[in-house]
C-alpha positions as a printed Julia matrix, in Angstrom:
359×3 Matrix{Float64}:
  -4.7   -24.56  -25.31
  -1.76  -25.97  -23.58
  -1.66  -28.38  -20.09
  -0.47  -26.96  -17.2
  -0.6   -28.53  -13.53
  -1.93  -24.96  -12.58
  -5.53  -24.72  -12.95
  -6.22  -21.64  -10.24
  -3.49  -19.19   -9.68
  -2.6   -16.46   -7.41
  -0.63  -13.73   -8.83
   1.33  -11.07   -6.37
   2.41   -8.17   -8.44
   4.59   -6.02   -6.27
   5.57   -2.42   -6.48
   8.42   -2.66   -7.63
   7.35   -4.84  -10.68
   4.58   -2.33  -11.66
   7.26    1.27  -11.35
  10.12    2.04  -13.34
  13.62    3.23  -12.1
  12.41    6.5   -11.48
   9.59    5.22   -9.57
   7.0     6.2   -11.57
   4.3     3.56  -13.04
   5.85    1.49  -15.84
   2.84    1.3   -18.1
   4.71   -1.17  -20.57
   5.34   -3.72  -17.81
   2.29   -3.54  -16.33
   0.8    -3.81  -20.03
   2.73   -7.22  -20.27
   1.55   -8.57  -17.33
  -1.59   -7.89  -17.79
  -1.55   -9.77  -21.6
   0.38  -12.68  -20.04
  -2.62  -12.97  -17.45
  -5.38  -13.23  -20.64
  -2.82  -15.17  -21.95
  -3.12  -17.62  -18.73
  -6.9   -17.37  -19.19
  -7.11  -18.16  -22.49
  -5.16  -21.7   -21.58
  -8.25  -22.48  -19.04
  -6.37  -20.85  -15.87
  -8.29  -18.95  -13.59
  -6.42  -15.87  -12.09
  -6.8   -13.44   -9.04
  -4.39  -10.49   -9.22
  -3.44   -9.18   -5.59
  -1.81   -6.22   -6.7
   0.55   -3.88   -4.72
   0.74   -0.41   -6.35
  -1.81    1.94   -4.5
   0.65    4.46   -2.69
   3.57    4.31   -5.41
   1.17    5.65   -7.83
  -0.29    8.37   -4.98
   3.52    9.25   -4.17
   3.72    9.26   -8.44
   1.3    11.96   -8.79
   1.38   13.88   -5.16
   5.59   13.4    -4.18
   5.54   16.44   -2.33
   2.86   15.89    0.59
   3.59   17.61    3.36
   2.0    15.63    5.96
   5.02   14.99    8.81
   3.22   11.77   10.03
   3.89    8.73    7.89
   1.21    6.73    8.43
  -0.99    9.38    7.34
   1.14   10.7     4.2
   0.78    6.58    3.03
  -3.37    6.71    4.01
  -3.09    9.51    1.14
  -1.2     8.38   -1.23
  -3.11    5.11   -0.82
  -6.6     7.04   -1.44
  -5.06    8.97   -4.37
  -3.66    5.97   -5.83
  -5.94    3.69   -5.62
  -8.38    4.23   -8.31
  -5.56    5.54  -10.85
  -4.03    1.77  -10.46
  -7.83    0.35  -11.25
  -8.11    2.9   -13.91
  -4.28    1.33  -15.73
  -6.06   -2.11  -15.15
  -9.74   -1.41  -16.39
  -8.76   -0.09  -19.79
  -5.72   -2.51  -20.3
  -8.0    -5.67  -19.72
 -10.36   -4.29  -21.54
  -8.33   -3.96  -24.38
  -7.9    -8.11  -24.08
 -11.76   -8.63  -23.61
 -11.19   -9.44  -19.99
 -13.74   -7.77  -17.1
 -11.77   -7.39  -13.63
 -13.45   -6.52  -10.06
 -11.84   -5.02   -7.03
 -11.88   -6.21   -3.79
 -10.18   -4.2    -0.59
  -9.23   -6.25    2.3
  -8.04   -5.5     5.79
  -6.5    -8.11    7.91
  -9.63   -8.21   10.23
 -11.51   -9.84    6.75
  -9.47  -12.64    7.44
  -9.71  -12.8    11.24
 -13.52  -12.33   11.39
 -15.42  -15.21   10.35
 -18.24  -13.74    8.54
 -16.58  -11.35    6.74
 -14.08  -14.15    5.55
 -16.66  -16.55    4.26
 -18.62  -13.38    2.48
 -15.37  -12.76    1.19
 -14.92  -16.04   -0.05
 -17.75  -16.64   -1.5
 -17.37  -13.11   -3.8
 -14.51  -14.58   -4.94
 -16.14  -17.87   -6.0
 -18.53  -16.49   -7.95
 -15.95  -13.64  -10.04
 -13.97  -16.78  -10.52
 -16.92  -18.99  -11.88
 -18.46  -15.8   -13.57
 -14.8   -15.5   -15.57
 -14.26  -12.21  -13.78
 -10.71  -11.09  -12.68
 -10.22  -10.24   -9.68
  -7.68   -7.46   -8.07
  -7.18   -7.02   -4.85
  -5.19   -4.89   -2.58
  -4.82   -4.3     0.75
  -7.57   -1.13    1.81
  -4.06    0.94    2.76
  -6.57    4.19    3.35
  -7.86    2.3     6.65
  -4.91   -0.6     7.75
  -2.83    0.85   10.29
  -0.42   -1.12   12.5
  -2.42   -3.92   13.88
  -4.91   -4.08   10.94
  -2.17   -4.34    8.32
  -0.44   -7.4     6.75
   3.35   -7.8     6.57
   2.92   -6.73    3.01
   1.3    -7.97    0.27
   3.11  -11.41   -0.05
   1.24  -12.4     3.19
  -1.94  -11.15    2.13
  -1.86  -13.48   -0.93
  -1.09  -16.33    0.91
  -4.06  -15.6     2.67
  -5.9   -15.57   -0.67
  -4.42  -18.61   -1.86
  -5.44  -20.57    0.95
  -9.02  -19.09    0.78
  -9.87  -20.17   -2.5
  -7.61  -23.45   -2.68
  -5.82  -22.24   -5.34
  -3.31  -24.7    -7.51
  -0.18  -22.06   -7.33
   1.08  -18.67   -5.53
   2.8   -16.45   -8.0
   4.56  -14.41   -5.93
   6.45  -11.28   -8.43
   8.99   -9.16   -7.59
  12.15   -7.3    -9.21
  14.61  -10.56   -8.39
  14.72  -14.18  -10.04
  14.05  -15.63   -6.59
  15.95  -16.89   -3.55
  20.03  -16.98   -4.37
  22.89  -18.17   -2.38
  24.24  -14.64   -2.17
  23.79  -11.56   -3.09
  21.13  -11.31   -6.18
  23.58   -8.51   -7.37
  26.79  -10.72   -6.81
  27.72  -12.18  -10.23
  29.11  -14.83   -8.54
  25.57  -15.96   -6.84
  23.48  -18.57   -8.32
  19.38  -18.84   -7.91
  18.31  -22.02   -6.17
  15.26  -23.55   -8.68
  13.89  -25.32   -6.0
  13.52  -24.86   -2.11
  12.12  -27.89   -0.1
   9.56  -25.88    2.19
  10.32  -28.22    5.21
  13.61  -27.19    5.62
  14.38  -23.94    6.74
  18.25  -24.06    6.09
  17.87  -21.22    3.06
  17.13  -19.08    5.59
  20.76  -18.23    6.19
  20.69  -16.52    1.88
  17.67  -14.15    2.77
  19.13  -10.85    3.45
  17.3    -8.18    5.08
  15.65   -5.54    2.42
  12.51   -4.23    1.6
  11.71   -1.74   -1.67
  10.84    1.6    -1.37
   7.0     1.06   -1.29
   6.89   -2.35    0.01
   6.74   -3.07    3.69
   8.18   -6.98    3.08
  10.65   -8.03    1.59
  12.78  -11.52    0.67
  12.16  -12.61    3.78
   8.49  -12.14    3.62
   8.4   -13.48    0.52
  10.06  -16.8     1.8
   8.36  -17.33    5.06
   5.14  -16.79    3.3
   6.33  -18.99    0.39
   7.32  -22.07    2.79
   4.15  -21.67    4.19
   1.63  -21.97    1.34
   4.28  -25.21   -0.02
   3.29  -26.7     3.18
   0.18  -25.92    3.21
  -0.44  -27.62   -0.25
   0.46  -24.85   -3.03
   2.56  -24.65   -5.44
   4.29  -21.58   -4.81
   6.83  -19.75   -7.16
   9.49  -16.35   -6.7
  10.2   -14.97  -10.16
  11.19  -11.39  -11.58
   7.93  -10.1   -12.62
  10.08   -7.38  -14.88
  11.27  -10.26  -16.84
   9.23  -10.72  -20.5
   7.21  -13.52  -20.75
   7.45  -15.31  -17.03
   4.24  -16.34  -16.27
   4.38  -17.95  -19.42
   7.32  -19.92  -18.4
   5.64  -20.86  -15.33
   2.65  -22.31  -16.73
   4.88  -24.09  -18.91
   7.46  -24.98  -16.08
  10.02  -23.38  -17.92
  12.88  -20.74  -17.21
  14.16  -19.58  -14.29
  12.46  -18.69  -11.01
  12.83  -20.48   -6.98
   9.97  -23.57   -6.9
   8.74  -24.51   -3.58
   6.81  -27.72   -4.26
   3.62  -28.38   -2.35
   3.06  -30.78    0.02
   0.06  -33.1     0.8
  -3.21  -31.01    0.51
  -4.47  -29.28    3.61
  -8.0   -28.55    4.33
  -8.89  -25.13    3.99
 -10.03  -24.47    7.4
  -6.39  -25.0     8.55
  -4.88  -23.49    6.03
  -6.71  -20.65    7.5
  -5.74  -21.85   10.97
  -1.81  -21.68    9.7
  -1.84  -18.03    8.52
  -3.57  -17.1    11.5
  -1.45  -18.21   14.17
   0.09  -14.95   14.79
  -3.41  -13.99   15.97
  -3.83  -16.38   18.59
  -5.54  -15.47   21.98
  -4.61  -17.32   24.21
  -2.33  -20.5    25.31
  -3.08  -24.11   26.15
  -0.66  -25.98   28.27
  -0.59  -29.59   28.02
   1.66  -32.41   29.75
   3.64  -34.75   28.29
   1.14  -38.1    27.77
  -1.09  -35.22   25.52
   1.85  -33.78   24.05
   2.9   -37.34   22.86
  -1.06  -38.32   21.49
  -0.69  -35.43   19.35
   2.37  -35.5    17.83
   1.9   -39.63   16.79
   1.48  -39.57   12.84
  -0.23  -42.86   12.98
  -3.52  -41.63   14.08
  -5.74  -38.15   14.76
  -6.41  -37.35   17.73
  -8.17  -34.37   19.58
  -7.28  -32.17   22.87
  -8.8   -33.58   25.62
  -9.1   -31.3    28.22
  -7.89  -34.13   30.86
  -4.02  -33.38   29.13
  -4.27  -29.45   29.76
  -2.75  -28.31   33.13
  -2.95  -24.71   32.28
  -5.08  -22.13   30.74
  -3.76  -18.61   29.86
  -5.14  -15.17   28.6
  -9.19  -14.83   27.78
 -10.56  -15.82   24.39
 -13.84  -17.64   23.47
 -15.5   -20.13   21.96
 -13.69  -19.93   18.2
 -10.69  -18.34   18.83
  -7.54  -19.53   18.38
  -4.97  -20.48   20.59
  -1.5   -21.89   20.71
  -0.58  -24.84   22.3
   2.44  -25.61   24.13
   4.7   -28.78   26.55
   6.45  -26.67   28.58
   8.07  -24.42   26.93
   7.66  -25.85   23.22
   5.01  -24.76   21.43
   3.58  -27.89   19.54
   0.74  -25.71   17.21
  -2.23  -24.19   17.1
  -6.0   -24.67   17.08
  -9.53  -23.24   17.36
 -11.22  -24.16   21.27
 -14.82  -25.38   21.63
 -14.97  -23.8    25.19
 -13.99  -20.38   26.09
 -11.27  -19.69   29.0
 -13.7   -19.9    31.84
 -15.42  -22.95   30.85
 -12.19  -24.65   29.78
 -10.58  -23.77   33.51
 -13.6   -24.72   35.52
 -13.0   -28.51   33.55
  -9.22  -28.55   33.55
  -8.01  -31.87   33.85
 -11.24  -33.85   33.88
 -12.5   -36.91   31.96
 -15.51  -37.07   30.37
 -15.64  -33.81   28.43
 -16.19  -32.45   25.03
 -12.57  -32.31   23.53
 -11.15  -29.05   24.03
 -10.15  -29.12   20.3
 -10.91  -31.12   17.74
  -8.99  -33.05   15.24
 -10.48  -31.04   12.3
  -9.46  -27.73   13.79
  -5.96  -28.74   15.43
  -2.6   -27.92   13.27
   0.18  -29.58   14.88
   4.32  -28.95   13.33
């Protein structure tokens, strides 16, 4: 057994990784992957698969649907695929002694609090059980606002669920270059600070043919989790052996080093701020309290000079000095409570420390 800084691990296998040229399933790579992942187990790793695949092998064995809308022609090949990419999986981890589960998520697992800590929890106890498990977005019932980016941000959302050490995150490219990945003149950055957003220029806009991501996805979502306290890596997924190389912090792939630890709940907070309800404006003396690194401090509802859109108790909002939006955080009061004690002293903090993200 060799040491790796990885104990947990989040694998994203996309499309593109798991179907050949001809975009059909490529049952040799995904039979790789698949012995690289026992192989991770065997060296005391513990892995959750979120695994794209679903409508490429629908498409695979019904290409000639005939349904004109598109969000309905993916809902079937999604239904049809589904349980022929468990099938691939069940008897190929059998074959290493390895039991797997499936889980189907929509984004409204995440959003709802109930259904994310039942989720978590099932995840907990596959992990401590030594149970794999696979999960996919539920593709037969996400449309528009219930569906991810794409898979990328989906594991994210897993990785910051169940705290994991590292965010595999495989696709049909080495990583992040400084030109075109097809250019032989381009060369793959190793190593992307997360807190500086200057590779953004080298991202170029292209998804696959499943996939509704793409490079960009991948490196938003990947500068997110490295702040956010995981090790998070881009590497080919069709290339032989690379998950061993990344265990083994060999080879060639884009590393985006974590940064301090964050606490789960605002991890969760940070993937969710696309969601927020409604917006807290603060003035300047507030603005200033929370930005100061020297010490924590809460939203005091005698800062806020405005409250805008409805939400409740629990919801998220953003936060914003004029017209700069500092970060986000979960309120204590609901709209009407939180107008009817706008700007007084006294009161329950409007959010607290421990559910604040600020930057």
């Amino acid at each position: 057994m060799s040491v790796s800084i990885y104990h947990r691990i989040v694998v994203k296998i996309g499309s593109n990784v798991l179907t050949d040229e001809q975009s059909r399933p490529d049952l040799g790579r995904i039979a790789h992957l698949v012995e690289q992942v026992a192989w991770l187990r065997s060296q005391g790793a513990e892995v959750i698969l979120v695994s794209s695949g679903a409508v490429a092998m629908g498409r695979s064995a019904l290409p000639q649907l005939s349904h004109v809308n598109p969000v309905l022609r993916r809902q079937v090949w999604a239904s049809v695929g589904q349980p022929r990419l468990m099938q691939i999986y069940q008897q190929l981890f059998e074959n290493q002694s390895a039991h797997i589960a499936q889980l189907l998520v929509t984004k409204e697992d995440f959003r709802d609090r109930e259904h994310y800590l039942n989720m978590k929890a099932c995840l907990q106890g596959l992990l401590r059980d030594e149970i794999i498990p696979i999960i996919n977005e539920n593709d037969a019932v996400a449309v528009t606002e219930l569906m991810f980016t794409d898979n990328d941000e989906l594991a994210g959302l897993v990785a910051a669920a169940v705290n994991a050490d590292a965010l595999v995150i495989l696709s049909n490219v080495a990583g992040i270059y400084d030109g075109h990945p097809s250019d032989p003149n381009s060369q793959l950055i190793r190593e992307i600070d997360p807190t500086d957003g200057q590779f953004q220029r080298f991202i170029l806009p292209s998804t696959s043919s499943f996939g509704r991501g793409g490079m960009n996805t991948k490196y938003r979502i990947a500068r997110k989790a490295a702040i956010l306290g995981v090790h998070t890596i881009i590497a080919n997924g069709k290339k032989d052996n690379i998950l061993h190389e990344i265990w083994n912090q060999s080879g060639a792939y884009t590393l985006f080093p974590s940064q301090k630890k964050t606490s789960n709940l605002k991890k969760r907070l940070a993937y969710q701020g696309a969601e927020t309800k409604g917006k807290i404006v603060i003035n300047e003396g507030a603005a200033q309290a929370l930005r100061a690194a020297e010490r924590v401090s809460s939203l005091l509802l005698v800062g806020v000079t405005a409250v805008e859109g409805e939400f409740e108790r629990g919801d998220i909002v953003a936060i914003f000095c004029g017209d700069e939006e500092l970060g986000i955080g979960m309120v204590q009061y609901g709209s009407t409570t939180a107008r009817k004690y706008l700007g007084q002293k006294g009161k329950k903090a409007l959010v607290h420390y421990d559910y604040l993200l600020i930057g």
